[in-house]
């Protein structure tokens, strides 16, 4: 198969996503008072409503409606004042009442958008001129959101025994209704995504937004956030849509990118050989790095959708919507811009800190008392060092940042210190001082070492003056050795260069 970059020169990929997010931070289910917890023993959080007993009546969870309205406002959607719940009928044991309660043509949230900033290697995937590129080749891709609707999750089924991967007469199917009735929001994008990287960034941005809103734990791994992708190809310069395939079983950002990349290349090969792309559902196999057919769609599914007679239509008031708006915290984009404006951080660093609300809260706590000029170093530690550790305290990160900022530690030493104090309550500065790791930047003491090394390494000095600037690294090494590791390499570098150039 051809490589993605080559394929995308001739073909335009048209990608749309459907993202399901469980509202895991709520206490109760969508239409009953059962506790929302997937960790409890199977079938312990159930009642006549979520088990679909005849005559049981659903009552909507107001907090879930608040959550979806917040999600809609945060993604620039129009909040529909009037909407209702529908029944989507199907027969499968994961939904005991034989229909899923969902929304019809009008959802709570309609017609929004998220703007993606695409930069770096990912920006090269989009070779066309439909986006305006900046000097570094990055661009902004506005992605329209068709709708976000409310629905309920189905029960979890586990199939045991029989042939691997197939359900046979020997298979036993186990079912846990604890998940049944979990409030779920489904976001559907317009087919505006053009590259696997854009799809990955969209999911990441959506996850950051929902995490910041606090409406879900957004775990792709555990399935509280799930994503299906629709994809088709068309020749560059044409506008008609090709036949699309649907991809299921995507449970990480990397899988999403890789599955789309594979599918784009696969479809291009089929089309270039004169074949036909069938409308089918495909399944991504990460271990074999390919998609395989799950089922071929010949007709549209007929769910006999109709308004649920047990649930009255909703009329959302302005007061309710205003209350939801007031609960929206500072969103990642605004936070990123504030970090850049207030602390002079690099945009990419600021975006990384602002994206995850836990990281942002940690950063803002660590800022206290760190001193304005040291903030970029603190951000550097948080972006490049801290993510490797799971149990650092705010004080420890602040301490290491302070030592780095005053050149008392090298980056490699900072890593060594973090390795040692991660998961303990040891103070970073005390740790460094107790081991004599603190590096001197004292000009007098270091200057004597520099002069000694220059006096001894006359060959290298001559090579440097003859134009071999690389030899500076050797000289810095000699100084470090002479200082027994207690001299700052940056300071040596600067002083050596000054003396050699002077
Ligand atoms: Zn229940």
Short mmCIF file of C-alpha atoms and ligand atoms in Angstrom, two decimals:
data_model
loop_
_atom_site.label_atom_id
_atom_site.label_comp_id
_atom_site.label_asym_id
_atom_site.label_seq_id
_atom_site.Cartn_x
_atom_site.Cartn_y
_atom_site.Cartn_z
CA UNK A 1 0.00 0.00 0.00
CA UNK A 2 1.08 3.58 -0.64
CA UNK A 3 2.07 5.81 2.25
CA UNK A 4 -0.42 8.32 3.68
CA UNK A 5 1.39 11.43 2.41
CA UNK A 6 1.42 10.06 -1.13
CA UNK A 7 -2.25 9.07 -1.02
CA UNK A 8 -3.31 12.46 0.33
CA UNK A 9 -1.70 14.24 -2.62
CA UNK A 10 -4.26 12.69 -4.97
CA UNK A 11 -7.15 11.99 -2.64
CA UNK A 12 -9.02 14.00 -0.06
CA UNK A 13 -10.12 12.09 3.03
CA UNK A 14 -13.55 12.99 4.41
CA UNK A 15 -13.84 12.00 8.05
CA UNK A 16 -16.62 12.40 10.57
CA UNK A 17 -16.61 11.25 14.19
CA UNK A 18 -19.29 10.04 16.58
CA UNK A 19 -18.14 10.34 20.15
CA UNK A 20 -19.97 8.73 23.06
CA UNK A 21 -19.18 10.05 26.53
CA UNK A 22 -20.57 8.57 29.74
CA UNK A 23 -21.40 11.23 32.33
CA UNK A 24 -19.42 9.33 34.95
CA UNK A 25 -19.22 12.18 37.47
CA UNK A 26 -22.97 12.06 38.20
CA UNK A 27 -24.24 10.10 41.18
CA UNK A 28 -27.26 8.44 39.64
CA UNK A 29 -28.42 6.95 36.34
CA UNK A 30 -30.33 8.74 33.57
CA UNK A 31 -33.90 7.73 34.37
CA UNK A 32 -33.76 6.15 37.84
CA UNK A 33 -32.09 6.63 41.20
CA UNK A 34 -29.67 3.71 40.90
CA UNK A 35 -26.08 4.49 41.88
CA UNK A 36 -23.66 5.15 39.00
CA UNK A 37 -20.70 2.87 39.63
CA UNK A 38 -19.05 0.31 37.38
CA UNK A 39 -16.87 -1.06 40.17
CA UNK A 40 -19.63 -2.56 42.30
CA UNK A 41 -20.42 -6.31 42.06
CA UNK A 42 -22.46 -7.12 38.91
CA UNK A 43 -26.19 -6.37 38.96
CA UNK A 44 -26.22 -4.61 42.32
CA UNK A 45 -27.15 -1.12 41.04
CA UNK A 46 -30.44 -2.05 39.37
CA UNK A 47 -34.15 -1.33 39.76
CA UNK A 48 -37.40 -1.93 37.84
CA UNK A 49 -36.74 1.12 35.61
CA UNK A 50 -33.27 0.19 34.34
CA UNK A 51 -34.23 -3.51 34.17
CA UNK A 52 -37.13 -2.56 31.88
CA UNK A 53 -39.93 -4.03 34.03
CA UNK A 54 -43.38 -3.39 32.51
CA UNK A 55 -45.05 -0.36 34.04
CA UNK A 56 -41.91 1.17 35.56
CA UNK A 57 -41.77 4.88 34.80
CA UNK A 58 -38.59 6.85 33.97
CA UNK A 59 -37.76 10.21 35.58
CA UNK A 60 -35.03 12.26 33.82
CA UNK A 61 -31.90 13.20 35.76
CA UNK A 62 -31.76 17.01 35.86
CA UNK A 63 -28.00 17.04 36.52
CA UNK A 64 -27.45 15.04 33.32
CA UNK A 65 -29.39 17.67 31.34
CA UNK A 66 -27.21 20.36 32.97
CA UNK A 67 -24.10 18.45 31.89
CA UNK A 68 -25.13 18.17 28.24
CA UNK A 69 -26.13 21.83 28.10
CA UNK A 70 -22.69 22.75 29.51
CA UNK A 71 -21.08 20.49 26.88
CA UNK A 72 -23.12 22.26 24.19
CA UNK A 73 -22.22 25.75 25.40
CA UNK A 74 -18.52 24.84 25.64
CA UNK A 75 -18.55 23.62 22.02
CA UNK A 76 -20.37 26.67 20.63
CA UNK A 77 -23.65 24.84 20.05
CA UNK A 78 -27.11 26.34 19.91
CA UNK A 79 -29.09 25.09 22.93
CA UNK A 80 -32.51 24.01 21.73
CA UNK A 81 -35.28 25.32 24.00
CA UNK A 82 -37.68 22.56 22.95
CA UNK A 83 -36.73 18.90 22.48
CA UNK A 84 -37.89 15.45 23.50
CA UNK A 85 -36.83 11.88 24.08
CA UNK A 86 -37.48 9.13 21.55
CA UNK A 87 -37.48 5.36 21.69
CA UNK A 88 -35.02 3.53 19.44
CA UNK A 89 -36.17 -0.07 19.20
CA UNK A 90 -33.94 -3.10 18.89
CA UNK A 91 -33.78 -6.57 20.40
CA UNK A 92 -30.66 -7.47 22.34
CA UNK A 93 -30.33 -8.47 26.00
CA UNK A 94 -28.08 -5.50 26.84
CA UNK A 95 -31.20 -3.31 26.96
CA UNK A 96 -33.94 -5.19 28.80
CA UNK A 97 -36.80 -2.90 27.78
CA UNK A 98 -36.02 -3.56 24.08
CA UNK A 99 -35.53 0.08 23.22
CA UNK A 100 -32.94 2.70 24.01
CA UNK A 101 -34.20 6.09 25.14
CA UNK A 102 -32.45 8.70 22.99
CA UNK A 103 -33.28 11.94 21.17
CA UNK A 104 -34.94 12.47 17.79
CA UNK A 105 -34.28 15.01 15.05
CA UNK A 106 -33.87 17.85 17.55
CA UNK A 107 -31.19 17.29 20.20
CA UNK A 108 -30.49 19.45 23.25
CA UNK A 109 -27.45 20.91 21.44
CA UNK A 110 -27.25 21.63 17.70
CA UNK A 111 -24.78 23.19 15.24
CA UNK A 112 -21.62 23.97 17.18
CA UNK A 113 -17.95 23.97 16.28
CA UNK A 114 -14.46 23.47 17.66
CA UNK A 115 -11.39 25.07 16.09
CA UNK A 116 -8.31 22.88 15.88
CA UNK A 117 -4.80 24.27 15.79
CA UNK A 118 -2.73 21.89 13.71
CA UNK A 119 1.04 22.31 13.78
CA UNK A 120 4.26 20.35 13.48
CA UNK A 121 4.50 17.08 11.56
CA UNK A 122 0.70 16.61 11.65
CA UNK A 123 0.18 19.79 9.62
CA UNK A 124 2.03 18.24 6.67
CA UNK A 125 -0.73 15.65 6.29
CA UNK A 126 -2.97 18.33 4.78
CA UNK A 127 -1.43 19.35 1.48
CA UNK A 128 -4.45 21.19 0.05
CA UNK A 129 -4.97 24.94 -0.16
CA UNK A 130 -8.36 24.98 1.57
CA UNK A 131 -6.72 26.04 4.81
CA UNK A 132 -4.53 29.06 5.35
CA UNK A 133 -1.09 28.01 6.58
CA UNK A 134 1.06 30.18 8.80
CA UNK A 135 4.81 30.72 8.45
CA UNK A 136 5.59 27.46 10.28
CA UNK A 137 3.17 25.44 8.14
CA UNK A 138 0.55 25.25 10.92
CA UNK A 139 -3.11 26.08 10.33
CA UNK A 140 -6.49 26.35 12.06
CA UNK A 141 -9.20 23.89 11.02
CA UNK A 142 -12.75 24.80 12.04
CA UNK A 143 -14.69 21.56 12.68
CA UNK A 144 -18.47 21.84 12.73
CA UNK A 145 -20.48 19.83 15.23
CA UNK A 146 -23.84 18.64 13.92
CA UNK A 147 -25.38 17.83 17.29
CA UNK A 148 -24.93 16.53 20.82
CA UNK A 149 -27.79 14.41 22.05
CA UNK A 150 -28.62 12.68 25.29
CA UNK A 151 -29.15 8.94 25.57
CA UNK A 152 -28.60 6.04 27.93
CA UNK A 153 -25.91 3.36 27.87
CA UNK A 154 -26.65 -0.35 27.54
CA UNK A 155 -25.60 -3.15 29.91
CA UNK A 156 -22.17 -4.72 29.67
CA UNK A 157 -21.96 -8.22 28.19
CA UNK A 158 -19.10 -10.68 28.48
CA UNK A 159 -18.96 -13.82 26.35
CA UNK A 160 -17.11 -16.80 27.83
CA UNK A 161 -16.06 -20.07 26.22
CA UNK A 162 -16.83 -21.46 22.76
CA UNK A 163 -14.58 -20.59 19.84
CA UNK A 164 -12.35 -17.59 20.24
CA UNK A 165 -13.90 -14.43 18.90
CA UNK A 166 -17.12 -16.17 17.87
CA UNK A 167 -20.35 -16.83 19.70
CA UNK A 168 -21.30 -20.51 19.41
CA UNK A 169 -23.66 -22.87 21.20
CA UNK A 170 -20.92 -23.46 23.77
CA UNK A 171 -20.58 -19.75 24.62
CA UNK A 172 -21.94 -18.48 27.91
CA UNK A 173 -22.95 -14.83 27.89
CA UNK A 174 -22.80 -12.91 31.15
CA UNK A 175 -24.56 -9.62 31.59
CA UNK A 176 -24.10 -6.78 34.08
CA UNK A 177 -26.93 -4.24 34.21
CA UNK A 178 -24.99 -1.82 36.44
CA UNK A 179 -24.01 0.14 33.32
CA UNK A 180 -27.53 0.00 31.84
CA UNK A 181 -29.12 3.45 32.04
CA UNK A 182 -25.84 5.35 32.49
CA UNK A 183 -26.31 8.89 31.11
CA UNK A 184 -24.48 9.15 27.80
CA UNK A 185 -23.99 12.07 25.45
CA UNK A 186 -23.30 11.46 21.79
CA UNK A 187 -21.55 14.13 19.79
CA UNK A 188 -21.69 13.91 15.99
CA UNK A 189 -19.37 16.02 13.84
CA UNK A 190 -19.99 17.17 10.30
CA UNK A 191 -17.62 15.41 7.86
CA UNK A 192 -15.10 18.26 8.20
CA UNK A 193 -12.01 16.36 9.32
CA UNK A 194 -9.45 15.80 6.57
CA UNK A 195 -6.55 13.92 8.13
CA UNK A 196 -5.94 11.33 10.86
CA UNK A 197 -4.04 13.99 12.83
CA UNK A 198 -7.05 16.34 12.77
CA UNK A 199 -9.26 13.50 14.03
CA UNK A 200 -6.82 12.77 16.85
CA UNK A 201 -6.59 16.45 17.79
CA UNK A 202 -10.37 16.79 17.75
CA UNK A 203 -10.76 13.89 20.18
CA UNK A 204 -8.03 15.28 22.39
CA UNK A 205 -9.58 18.74 22.45
CA UNK A 206 -13.01 17.31 23.16
CA UNK A 207 -11.60 15.23 25.99
CA UNK A 208 -9.85 18.25 27.48
CA UNK A 209 -13.06 20.27 27.24
CA UNK A 210 -15.23 17.62 28.92
CA UNK A 211 -12.60 16.98 31.60
CA UNK A 212 -12.47 20.69 32.36
CA UNK A 213 -16.26 20.83 32.58
CA UNK A 214 -16.04 17.93 35.04
CA UNK A 215 -18.84 15.99 33.35
CA UNK A 216 -16.90 12.75 32.78
CA UNK A 217 -13.62 11.01 33.55
CA UNK A 218 -13.26 10.65 29.74
CA UNK A 219 -11.28 7.42 29.80
CA UNK A 220 -10.83 5.92 26.34
CA UNK A 221 -9.15 2.95 27.98
CA UNK A 222 -12.06 2.02 30.24
CA UNK A 223 -14.63 2.99 27.61
CA UNK A 224 -16.26 5.97 29.32
CA UNK A 225 -15.30 7.86 26.13
CA UNK A 226 -15.69 5.95 22.86
CA UNK A 227 -15.31 6.96 19.29
CA UNK A 228 -16.53 5.70 15.91
CA UNK A 229 -15.17 7.14 12.67
CA UNK A 230 -16.80 7.46 9.25
CA UNK A 231 -14.43 7.77 6.36
CA UNK A 232 -14.57 8.10 2.59
CA UNK A 233 -12.26 9.36 -0.14
CA UNK A 234 -12.74 11.63 -3.12
CA UNK A 235 -10.36 12.83 -5.80
CA UNK A 236 -8.83 16.19 -4.96
CA UNK A 237 -10.80 18.97 -6.59
CA UNK A 238 -14.11 17.07 -6.60
CA UNK A 239 -16.96 17.72 -4.17
CA UNK A 240 -19.10 14.58 -4.34
CA UNK A 241 -18.80 12.22 -1.37
CA UNK A 242 -17.47 8.69 -1.89
CA UNK A 243 -18.85 5.59 -0.18
CA UNK A 244 -17.95 5.62 3.48
CA UNK A 245 -16.95 2.88 5.85
CA UNK A 246 -17.52 3.02 9.58
CA UNK A 247 -14.81 2.13 12.05
CA UNK A 248 -15.51 0.73 15.49
CA UNK A 249 -13.42 -0.39 18.45
CA UNK A 250 -11.22 2.66 18.75
CA UNK A 251 -9.96 2.95 22.30
CA UNK A 252 -6.96 5.26 22.20
CA UNK A 253 -5.84 8.42 20.42
CA UNK A 254 -3.12 6.43 18.70
CA UNK A 255 -5.58 3.78 17.50
CA UNK A 256 -7.80 6.49 16.08
CA UNK A 257 -4.91 7.98 14.11
CA UNK A 258 -3.51 4.63 12.97
CA UNK A 259 -6.89 3.13 12.06
CA UNK A 260 -7.80 6.16 9.93
CA UNK A 261 -4.40 6.15 8.29
CA UNK A 262 -4.74 2.49 7.39
CA UNK A 263 -8.30 2.94 6.13
CA UNK A 264 -7.38 5.93 3.92
CA UNK A 265 -4.55 3.94 2.33
CA UNK A 266 -6.71 0.84 1.96
CA UNK A 267 -9.56 2.71 0.27
CA UNK A 268 -7.15 4.50 -2.06
CA UNK A 269 -5.68 1.17 -3.15
CA UNK A 270 -9.14 -0.32 -3.80
CA UNK A 271 -10.23 2.73 -5.83
CA UNK A 272 -6.99 3.01 -7.80
CA UNK A 273 -7.27 -0.64 -8.83
CA UNK A 274 -10.78 0.05 -10.15
CA UNK A 275 -12.51 -1.66 -7.24
CA UNK A 276 -15.48 -0.60 -5.15
CA UNK A 277 -15.47 0.56 -1.54
CA UNK A 278 -18.42 -1.12 0.19
CA UNK A 279 -20.47 0.59 2.85
CA UNK A 280 -19.52 -1.56 5.78
CA UNK A 281 -18.57 -1.51 9.42
CA UNK A 282 -14.93 -2.32 10.04
CA UNK A 283 -13.04 -3.17 13.15
CA UNK A 284 -9.51 -1.96 13.96
CA UNK A 285 -7.07 -4.65 15.07
CA UNK A 286 -4.20 -2.80 16.74
CA UNK A 287 -2.00 -5.90 17.05
CA UNK A 288 -2.15 -6.59 13.28
CA UNK A 289 -2.41 -2.91 12.37
CA UNK A 290 -5.32 -3.35 9.98
CA UNK A 291 -9.08 -3.00 9.76
CA UNK A 292 -11.31 -6.02 9.09
CA UNK A 293 -14.97 -6.23 8.07
CA UNK A 294 -17.46 -6.62 10.92
CA UNK A 295 -20.64 -6.45 8.91
CA UNK A 296 -21.78 -5.23 5.52
CA UNK A 297 -24.62 -2.73 5.64
CA UNK A 298 -27.17 -3.35 2.91
CA UNK A 299 -30.10 -1.38 4.23
CA UNK A 300 -30.46 1.26 6.88
CA UNK A 301 -31.31 -0.11 10.31
CA UNK A 302 -34.98 0.32 11.10
CA UNK A 303 -35.36 1.31 14.72
CA UNK A 304 -39.02 2.45 14.55
CA UNK A 305 -38.05 5.71 16.21
CA UNK A 306 -40.95 7.51 17.91
CA UNK A 307 -41.40 9.99 20.79
CA UNK A 308 -41.33 8.30 24.19
CA UNK A 309 -44.87 8.56 25.63
CA UNK A 310 -43.52 8.12 29.18
CA UNK A 311 -41.36 11.25 29.02
CA UNK A 312 -42.82 14.75 28.60
CA UNK A 313 -41.13 17.09 26.08
CA UNK A 314 -38.51 19.45 27.49
CA UNK A 315 -38.82 23.21 27.49
CA UNK A 316 -35.55 24.62 28.76
CA UNK A 317 -35.82 28.08 30.28
CA UNK A 318 -33.30 30.91 29.89
CA UNK A 319 -32.73 30.75 33.65
CA UNK A 320 -31.75 27.07 33.40
CA UNK A 321 -29.37 27.72 30.50
CA UNK A 322 -27.83 30.73 32.28
CA UNK A 323 -27.29 28.59 35.35
CA UNK A 324 -25.44 26.02 33.22
CA UNK A 325 -23.35 28.77 31.59
CA UNK A 326 -22.37 30.13 34.99
CA UNK A 327 -21.02 26.71 35.97
CA UNK A 328 -18.55 26.54 33.05
CA UNK A 329 -14.98 27.04 34.31
CA UNK A 330 -12.20 28.64 32.28
CA UNK A 331 -11.81 26.42 29.19
CA UNK A 332 -8.42 25.14 27.92
CA UNK A 333 -8.03 27.65 25.05
CA UNK A 334 -8.68 30.64 27.30
CA UNK A 335 -6.36 29.23 29.95
CA UNK A 336 -3.61 28.68 27.36
CA UNK A 337 -3.91 32.26 26.11
CA UNK A 338 -3.78 33.55 29.69
CA UNK A 339 -0.62 31.54 30.43
CA UNK A 340 1.04 32.94 27.31
CA UNK A 341 -0.01 36.52 28.08
CA UNK A 342 0.67 36.51 31.83
CA UNK A 343 3.80 34.35 32.08
CA UNK A 344 5.33 34.54 28.61
CA UNK A 345 5.15 30.76 28.19
CA UNK A 346 5.67 29.08 24.83
CA UNK A 347 2.27 28.46 23.23
CA UNK A 348 2.80 24.69 22.99
CA UNK A 349 3.87 24.45 26.66
CA UNK A 350 0.94 26.60 27.75
CA UNK A 351 -1.48 24.44 25.74
CA UNK A 352 -0.12 21.29 27.34
CA UNK A 353 -0.48 22.67 30.87
CA UNK A 354 -3.95 24.11 30.21
CA UNK A 355 -5.31 20.98 28.53
CA UNK A 356 -5.65 18.77 31.58
CA UNK A 357 -7.48 20.43 34.49
CA UNK A 358 -5.48 18.43 37.06
CA UNK A 359 -2.17 19.51 35.53
CA UNK A 360 -3.39 23.11 35.28
CA UNK A 361 -4.44 23.14 38.94
CA UNK A 362 -1.06 21.68 39.96
CA UNK A 363 0.78 24.27 37.87
CA UNK A 364 -1.23 27.14 39.34
CA UNK A 365 -0.58 25.92 42.87
CA UNK A 366 3.14 25.53 42.15
CA UNK A 367 3.22 29.11 40.80
CA UNK A 368 2.62 30.52 44.27
CA UNK A 369 5.83 32.08 45.52
CA UNK A 370 8.02 30.73 42.72
CA UNK A 371 8.91 34.20 41.44
CA UNK A 372 7.83 35.64 38.11
CA UNK A 373 11.12 35.11 36.27
CA UNK A 374 11.17 31.42 37.25
CA UNK A 375 7.72 30.60 35.83
CA UNK A 376 8.99 29.52 32.37
CA UNK A 377 11.41 27.10 34.09
CA UNK A 378 8.56 25.77 36.22
CA UNK A 379 6.49 25.25 33.05
CA UNK A 380 9.46 23.52 31.43
CA UNK A 381 9.74 21.12 34.39
CA UNK A 382 6.00 20.45 34.34
CA UNK A 383 5.94 19.76 30.59
CA UNK A 384 9.20 17.86 30.17
CA UNK A 385 10.11 16.26 33.48
CA UNK A 386 7.11 15.88 35.77
CA UNK A 387 4.93 13.75 33.41
CA UNK A 388 7.29 10.79 33.98
CA UNK A 389 6.42 10.76 37.69
CA UNK A 390 3.11 10.03 39.34
CA UNK A 391 3.68 11.08 42.94
CA UNK A 392 5.45 14.41 43.06
CA UNK A 393 4.20 17.13 45.38
CA UNK A 394 3.74 20.75 44.39
CA UNK A 395 6.60 21.71 46.73
CA UNK A 396 9.01 19.22 45.16
CA UNK A 397 8.32 20.42 41.61
CA UNK A 398 8.60 24.04 42.74
CA UNK A 399 11.93 23.24 44.47
CA UNK A 400 13.46 21.58 41.41
CA UNK A 401 12.27 24.41 39.17
CA UNK A 402 13.89 26.95 41.49
CA UNK A 403 17.23 25.09 41.47
CA UNK A 404 17.15 24.83 37.67
CA UNK A 405 16.25 28.49 37.29
CA UNK A 406 19.28 29.58 39.33
CA UNK A 407 21.51 27.11 37.41
CA UNK A 408 22.25 25.16 40.59
CA UNK A 409 21.26 21.91 38.80
CA UNK A 410 21.59 20.56 35.28
CA UNK A 411 18.56 19.06 33.58
CA UNK A 412 20.05 15.58 33.94
CA UNK A 413 20.56 16.18 37.67
CA UNK A 414 17.01 17.47 37.99
CA UNK A 415 15.82 14.18 36.57
CA UNK A 416 18.01 12.31 39.03
CA UNK A 417 16.57 14.30 41.95
CA UNK A 418 12.98 13.74 40.81
CA UNK A 419 13.70 10.01 40.43
CA UNK A 420 14.87 9.90 44.03
CA UNK A 421 12.18 12.01 45.69
CA UNK A 422 9.13 10.87 43.68
CA UNK A 423 6.69 9.25 46.09
CA UNK A 424 8.53 10.49 49.20
CA UNK A 425 7.98 13.65 51.24
CA UNK A 426 11.61 14.71 50.83
CA UNK A 427 12.27 18.35 50.00
CA UNK A 428 14.13 18.88 46.71
CA UNK A 429 16.45 21.60 48.00
CA UNK A 430 17.29 19.64 51.18
CA UNK A 431 17.99 16.54 49.07
CA UNK A 432 20.38 18.44 46.78
CA UNK A 433 22.19 20.19 49.64
CA UNK A 434 22.57 16.99 51.69
CA UNK A 435 24.40 15.39 48.75
CA UNK A 436 26.44 18.41 47.74
CA UNK A 437 24.86 18.36 44.28
CA UNK A 438 24.37 22.10 44.10
CA UNK A 439 26.44 23.50 41.27
CA UNK A 440 28.51 26.55 41.62
CA UNK A 441 28.02 29.46 39.25
CA UNK A 442 30.56 31.48 41.18
CA UNK A 443 32.60 33.29 38.53
CA UNK A 444 35.79 33.39 40.56
CA UNK A 445 35.94 29.69 41.43
CA UNK A 446 34.79 28.54 37.99
CA UNK A 447 37.07 31.04 36.26
CA UNK A 448 40.13 29.47 37.90
CA UNK A 449 39.09 26.04 36.60
CA UNK A 450 38.49 27.43 33.10
CA UNK A 451 41.93 29.06 33.03
CA UNK A 452 43.55 25.83 34.24
CA UNK A 453 41.84 23.77 31.51
CA UNK A 454 42.69 26.28 28.77
CA UNK A 455 46.29 26.30 29.90
CA UNK A 456 46.48 22.51 29.78
CA UNK A 457 44.51 21.72 26.57
CA UNK A 458 46.53 23.81 24.13
CA UNK A 459 45.82 21.45 21.16
CA UNK A 460 42.07 21.79 21.55
CA UNK A 461 42.35 25.56 21.97
CA UNK A 462 44.22 25.75 18.68
CA UNK A 463 41.62 23.52 16.96
CA UNK A 464 38.87 25.85 18.23
CA UNK A 465 40.66 28.91 16.95
CA UNK A 466 41.11 27.08 13.59
CA UNK A 467 37.33 26.88 13.32
CA UNK A 468 36.44 23.52 14.91
CA UNK A 469 33.77 24.86 17.31
CA UNK A 470 32.73 21.34 18.30
CA UNK A 471 35.79 21.05 20.49
CA UNK A 472 34.06 23.35 22.98
CA UNK A 473 32.08 20.34 24.23
CA UNK A 474 35.32 18.57 25.10
CA UNK A 475 36.59 21.59 27.00
CA UNK A 476 33.32 21.89 28.96
CA UNK A 477 33.71 18.22 29.84
CA UNK A 478 37.27 18.84 31.11
CA UNK A 479 36.03 21.72 33.27
CA UNK A 480 33.20 19.58 34.68
CA UNK A 481 35.71 16.87 35.51
CA UNK A 482 38.05 19.32 37.21
CA UNK A 483 35.14 20.72 39.21
CA UNK A 484 34.14 17.17 40.20
CA UNK A 485 30.61 17.73 38.88
CA UNK A 486 29.91 20.77 41.02
CA UNK A 487 30.35 23.36 38.28
CA UNK A 488 27.47 24.42 36.09
CA UNK A 489 28.03 23.36 32.45
CA UNK A 490 26.09 26.33 31.12
CA UNK A 491 28.35 28.68 33.08
CA UNK A 492 31.49 26.83 31.85
CA UNK A 493 30.23 26.97 28.30
CA UNK A 494 29.68 30.71 28.49
CA UNK A 495 33.03 31.45 30.17
CA UNK A 496 35.01 29.22 27.79
CA UNK A 497 33.41 30.81 24.74
CA UNK A 498 34.10 34.29 26.12
CA UNK A 499 37.78 33.54 26.70
CA UNK A 500 38.27 31.70 23.37
CA UNK A 501 36.54 34.39 21.31
CA UNK A 502 38.17 37.23 23.26
ZN1 LIG B 1 -32.30 1.70 38.11
#
